[in-house]
CSV table of C-alpha atoms in Angstrom, one decimal:
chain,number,residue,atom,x,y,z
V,1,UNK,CA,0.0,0.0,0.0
V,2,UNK,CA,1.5,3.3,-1.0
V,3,UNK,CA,1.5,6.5,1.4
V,4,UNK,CA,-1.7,7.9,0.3
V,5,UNK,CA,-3.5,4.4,0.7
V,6,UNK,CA,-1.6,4.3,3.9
V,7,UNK,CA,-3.2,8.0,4.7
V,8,UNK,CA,-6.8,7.4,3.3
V,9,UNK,CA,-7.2,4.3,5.2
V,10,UNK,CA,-6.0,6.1,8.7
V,11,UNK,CA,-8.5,9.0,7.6
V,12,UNK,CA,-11.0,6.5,7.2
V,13,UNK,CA,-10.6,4.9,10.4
V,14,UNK,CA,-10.6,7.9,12.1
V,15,UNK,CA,-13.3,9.3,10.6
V,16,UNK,CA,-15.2,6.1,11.8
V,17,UNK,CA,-14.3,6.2,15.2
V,18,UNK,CA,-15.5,10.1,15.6
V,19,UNK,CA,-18.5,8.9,14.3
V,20,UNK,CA,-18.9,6.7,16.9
V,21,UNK,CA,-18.1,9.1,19.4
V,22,UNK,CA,-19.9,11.9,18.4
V,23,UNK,CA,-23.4,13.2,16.8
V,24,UNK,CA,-22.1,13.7,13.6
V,25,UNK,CA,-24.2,14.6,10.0
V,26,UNK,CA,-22.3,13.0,7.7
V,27,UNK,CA,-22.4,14.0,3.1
V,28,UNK,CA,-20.9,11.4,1.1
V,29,UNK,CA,-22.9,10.6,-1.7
V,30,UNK,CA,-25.1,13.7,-3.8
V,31,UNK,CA,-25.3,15.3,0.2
V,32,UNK,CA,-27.6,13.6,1.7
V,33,UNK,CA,-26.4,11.1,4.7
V,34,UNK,CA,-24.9,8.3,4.2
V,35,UNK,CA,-22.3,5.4,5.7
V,36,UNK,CA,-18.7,5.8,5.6
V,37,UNK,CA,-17.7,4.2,2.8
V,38,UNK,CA,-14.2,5.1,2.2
V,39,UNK,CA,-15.2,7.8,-0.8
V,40,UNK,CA,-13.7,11.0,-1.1
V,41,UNK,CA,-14.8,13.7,-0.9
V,42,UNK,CA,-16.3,13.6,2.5
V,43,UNK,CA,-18.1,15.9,4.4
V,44,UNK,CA,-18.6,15.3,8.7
V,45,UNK,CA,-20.1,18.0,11.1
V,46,UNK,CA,-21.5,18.1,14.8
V,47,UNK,CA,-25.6,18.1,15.5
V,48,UNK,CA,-28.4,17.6,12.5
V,49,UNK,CA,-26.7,20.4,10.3
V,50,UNK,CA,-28.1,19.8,7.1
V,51,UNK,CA,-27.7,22.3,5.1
V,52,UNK,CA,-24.4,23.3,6.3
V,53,UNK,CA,-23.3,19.7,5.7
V,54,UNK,CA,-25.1,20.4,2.1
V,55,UNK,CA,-23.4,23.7,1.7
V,56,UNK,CA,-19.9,22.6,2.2
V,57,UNK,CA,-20.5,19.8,0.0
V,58,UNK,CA,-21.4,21.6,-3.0
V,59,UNK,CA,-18.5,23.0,-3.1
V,60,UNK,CA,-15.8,19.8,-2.6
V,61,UNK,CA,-17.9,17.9,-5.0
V,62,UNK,CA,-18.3,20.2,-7.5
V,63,UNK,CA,-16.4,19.8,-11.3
V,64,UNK,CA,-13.5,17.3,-12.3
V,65,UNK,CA,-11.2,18.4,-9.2
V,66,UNK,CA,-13.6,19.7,-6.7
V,67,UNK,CA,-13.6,22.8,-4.7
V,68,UNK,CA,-11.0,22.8,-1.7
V,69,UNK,CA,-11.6,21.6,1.6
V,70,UNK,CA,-10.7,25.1,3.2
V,71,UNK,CA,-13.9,26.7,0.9
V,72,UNK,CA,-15.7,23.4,1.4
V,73,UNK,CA,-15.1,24.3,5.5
V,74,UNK,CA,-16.0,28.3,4.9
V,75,UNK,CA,-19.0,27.3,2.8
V,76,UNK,CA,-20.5,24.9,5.2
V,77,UNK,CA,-20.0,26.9,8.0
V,78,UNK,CA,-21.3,29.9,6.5
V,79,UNK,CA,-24.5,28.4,6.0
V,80,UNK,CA,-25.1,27.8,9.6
V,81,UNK,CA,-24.2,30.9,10.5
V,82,UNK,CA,-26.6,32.7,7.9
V,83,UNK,CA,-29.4,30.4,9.2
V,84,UNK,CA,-28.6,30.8,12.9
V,85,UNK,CA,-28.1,26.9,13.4
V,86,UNK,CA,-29.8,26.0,17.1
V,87,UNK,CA,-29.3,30.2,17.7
V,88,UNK,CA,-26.0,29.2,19.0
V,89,UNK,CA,-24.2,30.1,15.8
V,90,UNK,CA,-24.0,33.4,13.8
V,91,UNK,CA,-25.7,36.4,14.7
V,92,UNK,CA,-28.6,37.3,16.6
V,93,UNK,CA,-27.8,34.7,19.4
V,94,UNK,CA,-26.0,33.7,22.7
V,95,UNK,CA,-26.4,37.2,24.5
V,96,UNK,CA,-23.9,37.8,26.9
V,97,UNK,CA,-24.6,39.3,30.3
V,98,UNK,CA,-24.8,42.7,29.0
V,99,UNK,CA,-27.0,41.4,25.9
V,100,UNK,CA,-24.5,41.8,23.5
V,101,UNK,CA,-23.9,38.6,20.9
V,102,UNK,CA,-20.4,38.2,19.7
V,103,UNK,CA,-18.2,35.4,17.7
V,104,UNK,CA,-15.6,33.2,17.9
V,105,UNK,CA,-14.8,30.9,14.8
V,106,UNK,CA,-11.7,28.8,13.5
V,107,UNK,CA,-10.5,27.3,10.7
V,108,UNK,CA,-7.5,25.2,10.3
V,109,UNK,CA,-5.4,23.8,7.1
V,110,UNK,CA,-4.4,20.1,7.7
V,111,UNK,CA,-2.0,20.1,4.6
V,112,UNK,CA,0.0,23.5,5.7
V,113,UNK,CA,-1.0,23.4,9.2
V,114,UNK,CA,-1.9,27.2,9.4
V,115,UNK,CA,-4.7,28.6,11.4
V,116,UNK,CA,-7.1,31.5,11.4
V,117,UNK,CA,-9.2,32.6,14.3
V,118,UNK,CA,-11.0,35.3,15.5
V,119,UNK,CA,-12.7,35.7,19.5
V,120,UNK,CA,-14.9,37.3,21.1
V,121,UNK,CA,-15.0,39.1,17.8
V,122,UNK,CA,-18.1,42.4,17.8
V,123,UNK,CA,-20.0,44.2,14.7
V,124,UNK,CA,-19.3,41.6,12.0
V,125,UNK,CA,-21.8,38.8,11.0
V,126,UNK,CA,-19.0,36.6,9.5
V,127,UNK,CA,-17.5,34.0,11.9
V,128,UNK,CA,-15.8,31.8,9.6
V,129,UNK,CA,-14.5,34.4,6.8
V,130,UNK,CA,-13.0,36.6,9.2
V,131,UNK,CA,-10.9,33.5,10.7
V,132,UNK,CA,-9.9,32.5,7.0
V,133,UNK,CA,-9.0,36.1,6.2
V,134,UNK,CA,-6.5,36.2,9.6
V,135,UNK,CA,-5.1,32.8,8.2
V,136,UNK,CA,-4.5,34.3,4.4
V,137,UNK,CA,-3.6,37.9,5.5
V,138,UNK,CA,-1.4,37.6,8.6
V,139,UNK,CA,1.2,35.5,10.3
V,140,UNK,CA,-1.2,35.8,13.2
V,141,UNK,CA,-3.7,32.9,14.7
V,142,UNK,CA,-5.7,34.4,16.6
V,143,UNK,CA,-7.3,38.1,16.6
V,144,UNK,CA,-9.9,39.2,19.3
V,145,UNK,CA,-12.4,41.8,20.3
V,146,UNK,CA,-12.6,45.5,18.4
V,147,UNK,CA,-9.4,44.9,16.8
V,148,UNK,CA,-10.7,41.3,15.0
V,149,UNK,CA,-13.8,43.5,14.0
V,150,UNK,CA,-11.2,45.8,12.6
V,151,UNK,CA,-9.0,43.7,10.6
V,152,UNK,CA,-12.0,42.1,9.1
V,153,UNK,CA,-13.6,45.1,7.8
V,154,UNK,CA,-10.4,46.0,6.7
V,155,UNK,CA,-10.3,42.9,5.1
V,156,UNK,CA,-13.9,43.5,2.8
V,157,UNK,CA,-16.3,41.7,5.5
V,158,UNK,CA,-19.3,44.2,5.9
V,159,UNK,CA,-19.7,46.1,9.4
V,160,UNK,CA,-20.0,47.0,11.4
V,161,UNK,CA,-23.2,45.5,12.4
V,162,UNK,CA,-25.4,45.2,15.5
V,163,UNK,CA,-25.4,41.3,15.9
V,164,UNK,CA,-28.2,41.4,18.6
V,165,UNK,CA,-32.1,40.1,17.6
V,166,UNK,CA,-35.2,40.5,18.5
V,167,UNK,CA,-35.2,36.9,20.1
V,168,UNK,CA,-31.5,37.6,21.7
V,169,UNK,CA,-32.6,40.9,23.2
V,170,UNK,CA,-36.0,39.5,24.8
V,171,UNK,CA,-34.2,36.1,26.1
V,172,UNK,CA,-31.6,38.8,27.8
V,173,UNK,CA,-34.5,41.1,29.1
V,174,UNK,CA,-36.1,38.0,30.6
V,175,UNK,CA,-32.9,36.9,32.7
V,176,UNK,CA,-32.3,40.2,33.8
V,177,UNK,CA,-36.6,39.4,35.0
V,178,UNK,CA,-35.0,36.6,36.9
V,179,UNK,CA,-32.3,38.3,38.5
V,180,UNK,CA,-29.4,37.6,36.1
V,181,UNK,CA,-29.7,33.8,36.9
V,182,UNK,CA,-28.4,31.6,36.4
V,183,UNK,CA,-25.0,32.6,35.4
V,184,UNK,CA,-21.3,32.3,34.9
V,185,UNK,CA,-19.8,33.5,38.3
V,186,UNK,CA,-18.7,31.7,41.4
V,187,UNK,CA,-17.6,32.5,45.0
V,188,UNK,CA,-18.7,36.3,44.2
V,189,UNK,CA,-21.4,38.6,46.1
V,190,UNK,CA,-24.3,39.5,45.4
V,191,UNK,CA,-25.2,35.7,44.9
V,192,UNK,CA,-28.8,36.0,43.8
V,193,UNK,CA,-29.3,39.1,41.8
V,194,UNK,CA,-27.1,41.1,38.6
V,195,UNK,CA,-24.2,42.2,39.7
V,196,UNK,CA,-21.7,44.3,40.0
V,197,UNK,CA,-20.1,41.4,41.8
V,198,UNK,CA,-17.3,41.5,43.8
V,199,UNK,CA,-15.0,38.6,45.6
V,200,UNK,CA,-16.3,37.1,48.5
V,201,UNK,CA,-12.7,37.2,50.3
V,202,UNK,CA,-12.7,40.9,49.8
V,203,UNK,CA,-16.2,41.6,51.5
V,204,UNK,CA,-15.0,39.3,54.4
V,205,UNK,CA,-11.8,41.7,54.7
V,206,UNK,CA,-14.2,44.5,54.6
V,207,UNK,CA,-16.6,43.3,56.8
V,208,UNK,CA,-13.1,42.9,59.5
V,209,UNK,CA,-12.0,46.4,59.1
V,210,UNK,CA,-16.1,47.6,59.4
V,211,UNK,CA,-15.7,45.9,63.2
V,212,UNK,CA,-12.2,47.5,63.8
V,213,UNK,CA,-13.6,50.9,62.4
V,214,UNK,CA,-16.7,50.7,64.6
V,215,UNK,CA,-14.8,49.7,67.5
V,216,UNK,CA,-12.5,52.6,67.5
V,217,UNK,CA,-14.8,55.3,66.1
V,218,UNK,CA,-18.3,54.3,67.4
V,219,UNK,CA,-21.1,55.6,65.2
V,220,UNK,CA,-18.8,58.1,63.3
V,221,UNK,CA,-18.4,55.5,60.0
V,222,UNK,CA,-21.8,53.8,60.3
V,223,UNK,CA,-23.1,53.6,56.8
V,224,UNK,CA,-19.8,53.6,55.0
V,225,UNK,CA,-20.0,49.2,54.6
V,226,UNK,CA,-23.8,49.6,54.2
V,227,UNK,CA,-24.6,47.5,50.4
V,228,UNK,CA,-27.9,45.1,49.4
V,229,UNK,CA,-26.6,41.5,49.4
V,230,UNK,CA,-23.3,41.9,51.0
V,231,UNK,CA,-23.0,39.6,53.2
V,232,UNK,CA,-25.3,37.1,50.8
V,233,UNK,CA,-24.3,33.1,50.4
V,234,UNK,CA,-22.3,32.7,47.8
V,235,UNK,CA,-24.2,31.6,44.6
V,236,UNK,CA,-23.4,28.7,43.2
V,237,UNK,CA,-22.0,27.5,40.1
V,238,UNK,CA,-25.5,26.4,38.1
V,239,UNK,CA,-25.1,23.8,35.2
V,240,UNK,CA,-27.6,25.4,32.6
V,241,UNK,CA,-25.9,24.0,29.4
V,242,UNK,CA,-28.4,22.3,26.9
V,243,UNK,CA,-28.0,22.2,22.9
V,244,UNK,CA,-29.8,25.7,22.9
V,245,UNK,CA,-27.4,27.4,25.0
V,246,UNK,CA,-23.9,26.5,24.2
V,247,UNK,CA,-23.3,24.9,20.8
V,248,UNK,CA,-21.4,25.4,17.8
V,249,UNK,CA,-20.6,23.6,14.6
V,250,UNK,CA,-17.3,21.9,14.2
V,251,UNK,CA,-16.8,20.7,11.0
V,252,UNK,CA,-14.4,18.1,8.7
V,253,UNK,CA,-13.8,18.2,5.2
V,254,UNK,CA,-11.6,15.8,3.2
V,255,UNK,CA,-11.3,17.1,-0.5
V,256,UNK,CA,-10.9,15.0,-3.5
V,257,UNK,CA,-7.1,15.2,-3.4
V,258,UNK,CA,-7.7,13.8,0.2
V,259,UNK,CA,-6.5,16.9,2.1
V,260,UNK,CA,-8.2,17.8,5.6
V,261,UNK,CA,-9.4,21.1,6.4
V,262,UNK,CA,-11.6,21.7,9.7
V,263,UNK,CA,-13.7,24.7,11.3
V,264,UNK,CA,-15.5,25.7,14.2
V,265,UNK,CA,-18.2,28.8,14.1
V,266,UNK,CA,-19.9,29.8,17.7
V,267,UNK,CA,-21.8,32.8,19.1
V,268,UNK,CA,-20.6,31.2,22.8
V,269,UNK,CA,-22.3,30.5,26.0
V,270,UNK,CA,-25.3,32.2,26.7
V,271,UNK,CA,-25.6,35.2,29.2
V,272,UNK,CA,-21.7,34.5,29.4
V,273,UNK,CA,-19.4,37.3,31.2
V,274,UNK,CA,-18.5,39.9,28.3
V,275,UNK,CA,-15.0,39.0,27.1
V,276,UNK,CA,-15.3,35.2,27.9
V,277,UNK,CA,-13.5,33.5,24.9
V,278,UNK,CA,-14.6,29.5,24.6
V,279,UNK,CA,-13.2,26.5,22.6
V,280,UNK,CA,-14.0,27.7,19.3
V,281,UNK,CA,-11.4,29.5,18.4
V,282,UNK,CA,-8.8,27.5,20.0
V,283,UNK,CA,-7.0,25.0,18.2
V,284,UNK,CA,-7.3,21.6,19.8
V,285,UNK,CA,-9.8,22.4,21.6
V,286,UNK,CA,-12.9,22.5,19.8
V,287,UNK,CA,-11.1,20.8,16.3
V,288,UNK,CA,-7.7,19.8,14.6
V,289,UNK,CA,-7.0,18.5,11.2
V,290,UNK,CA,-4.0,17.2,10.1
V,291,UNK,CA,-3.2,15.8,6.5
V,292,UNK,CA,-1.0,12.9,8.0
V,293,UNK,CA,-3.6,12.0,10.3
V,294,UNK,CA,-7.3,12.7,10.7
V,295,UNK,CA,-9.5,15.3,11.7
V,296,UNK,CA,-11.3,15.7,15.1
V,297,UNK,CA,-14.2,18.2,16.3
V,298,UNK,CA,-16.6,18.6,18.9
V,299,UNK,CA,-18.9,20.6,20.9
V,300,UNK,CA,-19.7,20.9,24.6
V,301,UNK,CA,-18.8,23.0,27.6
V,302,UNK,CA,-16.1,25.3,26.2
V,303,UNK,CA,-15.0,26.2,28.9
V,304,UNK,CA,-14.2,22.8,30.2
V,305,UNK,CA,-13.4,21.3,27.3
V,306,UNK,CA,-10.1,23.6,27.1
V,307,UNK,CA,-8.7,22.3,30.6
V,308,UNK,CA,-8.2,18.9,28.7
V,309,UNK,CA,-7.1,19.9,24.8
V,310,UNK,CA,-9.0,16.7,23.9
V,311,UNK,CA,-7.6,17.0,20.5
């Protein structure tokens, strides 16, 4: 067996296990789902997404050579994003705690190896283009915040652009209703209401010096410690994750020339703290694809899933 029979059959293997492993939608054969049968080109992505698997099939299947599976990645991504797949990817999604939605995407060469990503990324709609454009426009992985909005617009992506809905907005309005819970923080007071929060160690030094104060100076500082929820238990780390709430699509493509490209396209955790940056955009984490060995993806709790680099 030569090396590319040697590589095709590891891919296939590969490919085989994730499918056990994960819930994968799966385009072999004119896009519609199919079994592993060895064929190239191959299209594999996380949850029921149809037409993103569709999408990103189009393009590696099309003509004598087929399209790449870079564009193949972009395409099929794209898709989801345009449609909002699960409101966990895209725009108008995800709202973070101060009802803002923003992105995080990857997308990652397995026959060079290079890597584009953007985080936490505001004002642009396009995830997975602005990730490609870092990878073919800088010597840079990963670009974040404002400055990823930046370069992209730079860059030809259109923006900026509010990325908050209708439905975002009122699912924000209705957990600051509930007291901005659950939510992301831990050991942090005010436990059951919005914030702003502050340590719990630094309210028990507080609360130390108030009796020290008080002791010395009587009723001369009373009211200077006085705050709502001080002294409140501290709230507890509440598991709210559900495929409506956290998701993203990972996806694999192998081309016709049986090269490996992967992506990952998320709006994040919902009601998140602003600035909190998940697994999407980091490499290992969420996917990998290499040409020498396979492809892997996933999605889950981001924020756990980066204390392992399962990939």
């Amino acid at each position: 067996m030569d090396s590319m029979g040697r590589r095709r059959s590891s891919v296939r293997l590969l490919v085989g296990l994730l499918l056990l492993r994960l819930n994968w939608c799966l385009a072999v054969d004119g896009g519609v789902v199919a079994e592993v049968d060895g064929a190239f080109p191959l299209v594999v992505s996380t949850w029921p997404f149809r037409e993103a698997v569709r999408a990103a099939w189009e393009v590696v299947s099309a003509g004598d050579g087929g399209g790449s599976a870079v564009d193949a990645v972009v395409a099929g991504c794209s898709a989801c994003e345009v449609l909002r797949c699960d409101g966990t990817v895209g725009p108008g999604g995800s709202p973070d705690e101060n009802g803002e939605t923003t992105l995080d995407a990857l997308i990652m060469n397995g026959a060079t190896m290079e890597i584009g990503a953007v985080a936490a990324m505001r004002y642009v709609k396009d995830g997975i283009k602005a990730a490609k454009l870092v990878m073919e426009h800088s010597l840079h992985t990963l670009l974040v915040g404002e400055k990823a909005t930046a370069f992209a617009i730079s860059m030809g992506l259109p923006g900026p652009t509010n990325l908050s809905s209708p439905e975002s907005l009122e699912k924000w309005a209705n957990w600051r209703q509930n007291h901005c819970q659950p939510n992301f923080w831990k050991n942090v007071v005010p436990a059951g209401s919005c914030g702003p929060y502050r340590p719990i160690n630094l309210l028990k030094a507080l609360d130390s010096t108030k009796h020290v104060v008080e002791g010395s100076q009587g009723g001369i500082c009373n009211g200077w410690f006085q705050s709502e929820n001080l002294l409140e238990p501290i709230n507890s780390h509440l598991k709210f994750i559900d495929r409506h709430n956290h998701d993203t699509i990972s996806m694999a493509v192998i081309d016709k020339m049986g090269h490996i490209a992967v992506g990952t396209s998320t709006n994040g955790a919902t009601f998140k703290i602003p600035g909190r940056v998940g697994d999407g955009p980091i490499p290992g984490s969420s996917s990998y694809g290499d040409d020498e060995v396979g492809a892997c993806g996933a999605s889950g709790d981001g924020d756990i899933m980066m204390r392992f680099l399962p990939w």
